[in-house]
């Protein structure tokens, strides 16, 4: 409903998305996301939009203009509460996705460490007189050298990220 109202009022005022974006100090893509229902403006931005459109926030949210002010405030607060709950749910989903990505990163690091440990650095026993072995051995050694030094730092950062995302729930 909000997305349709923003689009309809913007068009009735003869404003393009770009013009509205300039008046609100946002990028055009933000207006597009609002009109597609991919995101919603926060309460301060709703007030700014209503000022630009010269209409009430209640009208933007789909309320009839004839309702009393106390009803308008109650309806606006209820709608904002619903919008805030939707935003909280999106944040939770994003936090869970980040947590699983970090867990996956930790698992990959552990698997690579186990693989390197089990291989026991085979490039030491290669015959480096053969050019292919020399190149492969050098590349493998470079990867292992870099991985052994960087992976623990990434692992610790990922563990901290996992703990921080768990702390919020």
PDB file of C-alpha atoms in Angstrom:
ATOM      1  CA  UNK A   1       0.000   0.000   0.000  1.00  0.00           C
ATOM      2  CA  UNK A   2       2.781   2.440   0.916  1.00  0.00           C
ATOM      3  CA  UNK A   3       4.684   1.619  -2.250  1.00  0.00           C
ATOM      4  CA  UNK A   4       1.617   2.302  -4.412  1.00  0.00           C
ATOM      5  CA  UNK A   5       0.859   5.547  -2.601  1.00  0.00           C
ATOM      6  CA  UNK A   6       4.388   6.898  -3.016  1.00  0.00           C
ATOM      7  CA  UNK A   7       4.339   6.100  -6.722  1.00  0.00           C
ATOM      8  CA  UNK A   8       0.844   7.485  -7.318  1.00  0.00           C
ATOM      9  CA  UNK A   9       1.415  10.724  -5.414  1.00  0.00           C
ATOM     10  CA  UNK A  10       4.825  11.213  -7.053  1.00  0.00           C
ATOM     11  CA  UNK A  11       3.271  10.846 -10.499  1.00  0.00           C
ATOM     12  CA  UNK A  12       0.332  13.070  -9.620  1.00  0.00           C
ATOM     13  CA  UNK A  13       2.795  15.772  -8.553  1.00  0.00           C
ATOM     14  CA  UNK A  14       4.610  15.344 -11.887  1.00  0.00           C
ATOM     15  CA  UNK A  15       7.884  14.282 -10.280  1.00  0.00           C
ATOM     16  CA  UNK A  16      10.282  11.708 -11.660  1.00  0.00           C
ATOM     17  CA  UNK A  17      12.062   9.311  -9.337  1.00  0.00           C
ATOM     18  CA  UNK A  18      15.254  11.313  -9.884  1.00  0.00           C
ATOM     19  CA  UNK A  19      13.573  14.619  -8.968  1.00  0.00           C
ATOM     20  CA  UNK A  20      12.036  13.136  -5.826  1.00  0.00           C
ATOM     21  CA  UNK A  21      15.384  11.592  -4.884  1.00  0.00           C
ATOM     22  CA  UNK A  22      17.081  14.982  -5.173  1.00  0.00           C
ATOM     23  CA  UNK A  23      14.457  16.633  -2.967  1.00  0.00           C
ATOM     24  CA  UNK A  24      14.869  13.909  -0.318  1.00  0.00           C
ATOM     25  CA  UNK A  25      18.687  13.733  -0.573  1.00  0.00           C
ATOM     26  CA  UNK A  26      18.692  10.046  -1.494  1.00  0.00           C
ATOM     27  CA  UNK A  27      19.671   8.165  -4.631  1.00  0.00           C
ATOM     28  CA  UNK A  28      17.124   7.328  -7.317  1.00  0.00           C
ATOM     29  CA  UNK A  29      17.504   3.597  -6.596  1.00  0.00           C
ATOM     30  CA  UNK A  30      16.151   4.202  -3.084  1.00  0.00           C
ATOM     31  CA  UNK A  31      12.946   5.666  -4.526  1.00  0.00           C
ATOM     32  CA  UNK A  32      12.718   2.725  -6.914  1.00  0.00           C
ATOM     33  CA  UNK A  33      13.101   0.239  -4.048  1.00  0.00           C
ATOM     34  CA  UNK A  34      10.346   1.991  -2.082  1.00  0.00           C
ATOM     35  CA  UNK A  35       8.001   1.906  -5.063  1.00  0.00           C
ATOM     36  CA  UNK A  36       8.742  -1.770  -5.705  1.00  0.00           C
ATOM     37  CA  UNK A  37       8.221  -2.655  -2.050  1.00  0.00           C
ATOM     38  CA  UNK A  38      11.800  -3.943  -1.651  1.00  0.00           C
ATOM     39  CA  UNK A  39      12.417  -1.548   1.240  1.00  0.00           C
ATOM     40  CA  UNK A  40      10.499   1.011   3.234  1.00  0.00           C
ATOM     41  CA  UNK A  41      11.419   4.506   4.371  1.00  0.00           C
ATOM     42  CA  UNK A  42      11.981   5.021   8.083  1.00  0.00           C
ATOM     43  CA  UNK A  43       9.729   7.302  10.127  1.00  0.00           C
ATOM     44  CA  UNK A  44      11.872  10.417   9.608  1.00  0.00           C
ATOM     45  CA  UNK A  45      11.951   9.824   5.860  1.00  0.00           C
ATOM     46  CA  UNK A  46       8.153   9.342   5.819  1.00  0.00           C
ATOM     47  CA  UNK A  47       7.820  12.795   7.328  1.00  0.00           C
ATOM     48  CA  UNK A  48      10.199  14.231   4.704  1.00  0.00           C
ATOM     49  CA  UNK A  49       8.263  12.539   1.900  1.00  0.00           C
ATOM     50  CA  UNK A  50       4.973  13.896   3.233  1.00  0.00           C
ATOM     51  CA  UNK A  51       6.471  17.404   3.324  1.00  0.00           C
ATOM     52  CA  UNK A  52       7.700  17.139  -0.275  1.00  0.00           C
ATOM     53  CA  UNK A  53       4.310  15.801  -1.416  1.00  0.00           C
ATOM     54  CA  UNK A  54       2.476  18.337   0.776  1.00  0.00           C
ATOM     55  CA  UNK A  55       0.328  15.593   2.249  1.00  0.00           C
ATOM     56  CA  UNK A  56       0.023  13.817   5.574  1.00  0.00           C
ATOM     57  CA  UNK A  57       1.953  10.721   6.580  1.00  0.00           C
ATOM     58  CA  UNK A  58      -1.417   9.035   7.089  1.00  0.00           C
ATOM     59  CA  UNK A  59      -2.254   9.605   3.424  1.00  0.00           C
ATOM     60  CA  UNK A  60       1.075   8.023   2.449  1.00  0.00           C
ATOM     61  CA  UNK A  61       0.277   5.036   4.628  1.00  0.00           C
ATOM     62  CA  UNK A  62      -3.203   4.726   3.137  1.00  0.00           C
ATOM     63  CA  UNK A  63      -5.388   6.355   5.776  1.00  0.00           C
ATOM     64  CA  UNK A  64      -8.430   8.456   4.955  1.00  0.00           C
ATOM     65  CA  UNK A  65      -7.890  12.163   5.439  1.00  0.00           C
ATOM     66  CA  UNK A  66     -11.179  12.613   7.308  1.00  0.00           C
ATOM     67  CA  UNK A  67     -10.084  10.622  10.372  1.00  0.00           C
ATOM     68  CA  UNK A  68      -9.340  12.479  13.576  1.00  0.00           C
ATOM     69  CA  UNK A  69      -5.783  13.291  14.541  1.00  0.00           C
ATOM     70  CA  UNK A  70      -5.675  10.823  17.426  1.00  0.00           C
ATOM     71  CA  UNK A  71      -6.814   8.076  15.086  1.00  0.00           C
ATOM     72  CA  UNK A  72      -4.181   9.196  12.565  1.00  0.00           C
ATOM     73  CA  UNK A  73      -1.442   8.987  15.152  1.00  0.00           C
ATOM     74  CA  UNK A  74      -2.648   5.604  16.338  1.00  0.00           C
ATOM     75  CA  UNK A  75      -2.861   4.237  12.795  1.00  0.00           C
ATOM     76  CA  UNK A  76       0.538   5.656  11.887  1.00  0.00           C
ATOM     77  CA  UNK A  77       2.116   4.180  14.985  1.00  0.00           C
ATOM     78  CA  UNK A  78       0.545   0.789  14.257  1.00  0.00           C
ATOM     79  CA  UNK A  79       1.744   0.838  10.659  1.00  0.00           C
ATOM     80  CA  UNK A  80       5.215   1.960  11.694  1.00  0.00           C
ATOM     81  CA  UNK A  81       5.291  -0.859  14.222  1.00  0.00           C
ATOM     82  CA  UNK A  82       4.494  -3.360  11.463  1.00  0.00           C
ATOM     83  CA  UNK A  83       7.172  -1.824   9.229  1.00  0.00           C
ATOM     84  CA  UNK A  84       9.708  -1.942  12.070  1.00  0.00           C
ATOM     85  CA  UNK A  85       8.880  -5.595  12.748  1.00  0.00           C
ATOM     86  CA  UNK A  86       9.464  -6.378   9.068  1.00  0.00           C
ATOM     87  CA  UNK A  87      12.826  -4.597   9.169  1.00  0.00           C
ATOM     88  CA  UNK A  88      13.818  -6.491  12.325  1.00  0.00           C
ATOM     89  CA  UNK A  89      12.954  -9.769  10.619  1.00  0.00           C
ATOM     90  CA  UNK A  90      15.110  -8.830   7.611  1.00  0.00           C
ATOM     91  CA  UNK A  91      18.015  -7.982   9.927  1.00  0.00           C
ATOM     92  CA  UNK A  92      17.657 -11.330  11.715  1.00  0.00           C
ATOM     93  CA  UNK A  93      17.649 -13.182   8.415  1.00  0.00           C
ATOM     94  CA  UNK A  94      20.722 -11.280   7.221  1.00  0.00           C
ATOM     95  CA  UNK A  95      22.501 -11.960  10.538  1.00  0.00           C
ATOM     96  CA  UNK A  96      21.739 -15.696  10.263  1.00  0.00           C
ATOM     97  CA  UNK A  97      23.055 -15.763   6.704  1.00  0.00           C
ATOM     98  CA  UNK A  98      26.273 -14.023   7.769  1.00  0.00           C
ATOM     99  CA  UNK A  99      26.647 -16.442  10.681  1.00  0.00           C
ATOM    100  CA  UNK A 100      26.358 -19.474   8.377  1.00  0.00           C
ATOM    101  CA  UNK A 101      28.798 -17.961   5.895  1.00  0.00           C
ATOM    102  CA  UNK A 102      31.316 -17.467   8.715  1.00  0.00           C
ATOM    103  CA  UNK A 103      30.768 -21.019   9.959  1.00  0.00           C
ATOM    104  CA  UNK A 104      31.324 -22.286   6.411  1.00  0.00           C
ATOM    105  CA  UNK A 105      34.522 -20.239   6.155  1.00  0.00           C
ATOM    106  CA  UNK A 106      35.792 -21.769   9.410  1.00  0.00           C
ATOM    107  CA  UNK A 107      35.003 -25.271   8.148  1.00  0.00           C
ATOM    108  CA  UNK A 108      36.831 -24.626   4.874  1.00  0.00           C
ATOM    109  CA  UNK A 109      39.889 -23.368   6.771  1.00  0.00           C
ATOM    110  CA  UNK A 110      39.866 -26.446   9.028  1.00  0.00           C
ATOM    111  CA  UNK A 111      39.522 -28.769   6.022  1.00  0.00           C
ATOM    112  CA  UNK A 112      42.413 -27.098   4.197  1.00  0.00           C
ATOM    113  CA  UNK A 113      44.580 -27.280   7.340  1.00  0.00           C
ATOM    114  CA  UNK A 114      43.745 -30.996   7.687  1.00  0.00           C
ATOM    115  CA  UNK A 115      44.540 -31.553   4.006  1.00  0.00           C
ATOM    116  CA  UNK A 116      47.910 -29.785   4.329  1.00  0.00           C
ATOM    117  CA  UNK A 117      48.685 -31.720   7.509  1.00  0.00           C
ATOM    118  CA  UNK A 118      47.852 -35.069   5.906  1.00  0.00           C
ATOM    119  CA  UNK A 119      49.869 -34.260   2.786  1.00  0.00           C
ATOM    120  CA  UNK A 120      52.881 -33.469   4.947  1.00  0.00           C
ATOM    121  CA  UNK A 121      54.233 -31.007   2.335  1.00  0.00           C
ATOM    122  CA  UNK A 122      54.855 -33.399  -0.595  1.00  0.00           C
ATOM    123  CA  UNK A 123      56.700 -30.773  -2.616  1.00  0.00           C
ATOM    124  CA  UNK A 124      59.832 -31.392  -0.506  1.00  0.00           C
ATOM    125  CA  UNK A 125      60.261 -34.831  -2.094  1.00  0.00           C
ATOM    126  CA  UNK A 126      59.630 -33.704  -5.659  1.00  0.00           C
ATOM    127  CA  UNK A 127      62.356 -33.724  -8.300  1.00  0.00           C
ATOM    128  CA  UNK A 128      62.807 -30.045  -9.059  1.00  0.00           C
ATOM    129  CA  UNK A 129      64.930 -30.829 -12.125  1.00  0.00           C
ATOM    130  CA  UNK A 130      61.640 -31.448 -13.950  1.00  0.00           C
ATOM    131  CA  UNK A 131      60.288 -27.952 -14.868  1.00  0.00           C
ATOM    132  CA  UNK A 132      56.618 -28.864 -14.237  1.00  0.00           C
ATOM    133  CA  UNK A 133      57.410 -30.144 -10.747  1.00  0.00           C
ATOM    134  CA  UNK A 134      59.483 -27.052 -10.018  1.00  0.00           C
ATOM    135  CA  UNK A 135      56.615 -24.719 -10.982  1.00  0.00           C
ATOM    136  CA  UNK A 136      53.960 -26.798  -9.200  1.00  0.00           C
ATOM    137  CA  UNK A 137      56.129 -27.177  -6.112  1.00  0.00           C
ATOM    138  CA  UNK A 138      56.770 -23.438  -5.978  1.00  0.00           C
ATOM    139  CA  UNK A 139      53.065 -22.595  -6.408  1.00  0.00           C
ATOM    140  CA  UNK A 140      52.021 -25.162  -3.796  1.00  0.00           C
ATOM    141  CA  UNK A 141      54.691 -23.957  -1.378  1.00  0.00           C
ATOM    142  CA  UNK A 142      53.623 -20.309  -1.894  1.00  0.00           C
ATOM    143  CA  UNK A 143      49.981 -21.193  -1.258  1.00  0.00           C
ATOM    144  CA  UNK A 144      50.846 -23.180   1.852  1.00  0.00           C
ATOM    145  CA  UNK A 145      53.175 -20.479   3.187  1.00  0.00           C
ATOM    146  CA  UNK A 146      50.555 -17.769   2.655  1.00  0.00           C
ATOM    147  CA  UNK A 147      47.677 -19.900   3.954  1.00  0.00           C
ATOM    148  CA  UNK A 148      49.504 -20.904   7.159  1.00  0.00           C
ATOM    149  CA  UNK A 149      50.101 -17.229   7.985  1.00  0.00           C
ATOM    150  CA  UNK A 150      46.759 -15.688   6.973  1.00  0.00           C
ATOM    151  CA  UNK A 151      44.211 -18.437   7.745  1.00  0.00           C
ATOM    152  CA  UNK A 152      44.552 -18.296  11.561  1.00  0.00           C
ATOM    153  CA  UNK A 153      43.814 -14.564  11.543  1.00  0.00           C
ATOM    154  CA  UNK A 154      40.792 -15.061   9.278  1.00  0.00           C
ATOM    155  CA  UNK A 155      39.667 -17.990  11.442  1.00  0.00           C
ATOM    156  CA  UNK A 156      39.826 -15.896  14.632  1.00  0.00           C
ATOM    157  CA  UNK A 157      37.959 -13.015  12.979  1.00  0.00           C
ATOM    158  CA  UNK A 158      35.300 -15.454  11.724  1.00  0.00           C
ATOM    159  CA  UNK A 159      34.887 -16.954  15.221  1.00  0.00           C
ATOM    160  CA  UNK A 160      34.477 -13.454  16.660  1.00  0.00           C
ATOM    161  CA  UNK A 161      31.881 -12.705  13.958  1.00  0.00           C
ATOM    162  CA  UNK A 162      29.989 -15.893  14.795  1.00  0.00           C
ATOM    163  CA  UNK A 163      29.970 -15.010  18.501  1.00  0.00           C
ATOM    164  CA  UNK A 164      28.796 -11.472  17.768  1.00  0.00           C
ATOM    165  CA  UNK A 165      25.951 -12.668  15.521  1.00  0.00           C
ATOM    166  CA  UNK A 166      24.867 -15.198  18.164  1.00  0.00           C
ATOM    167  CA  UNK A 167      24.939 -12.527  20.857  1.00  0.00           C
ATOM    168  CA  UNK A 168      22.199 -10.498  19.102  1.00  0.00           C
ATOM    169  CA  UNK A 169      19.599 -13.299  19.177  1.00  0.00           C
TER     170      UNK A 169
END
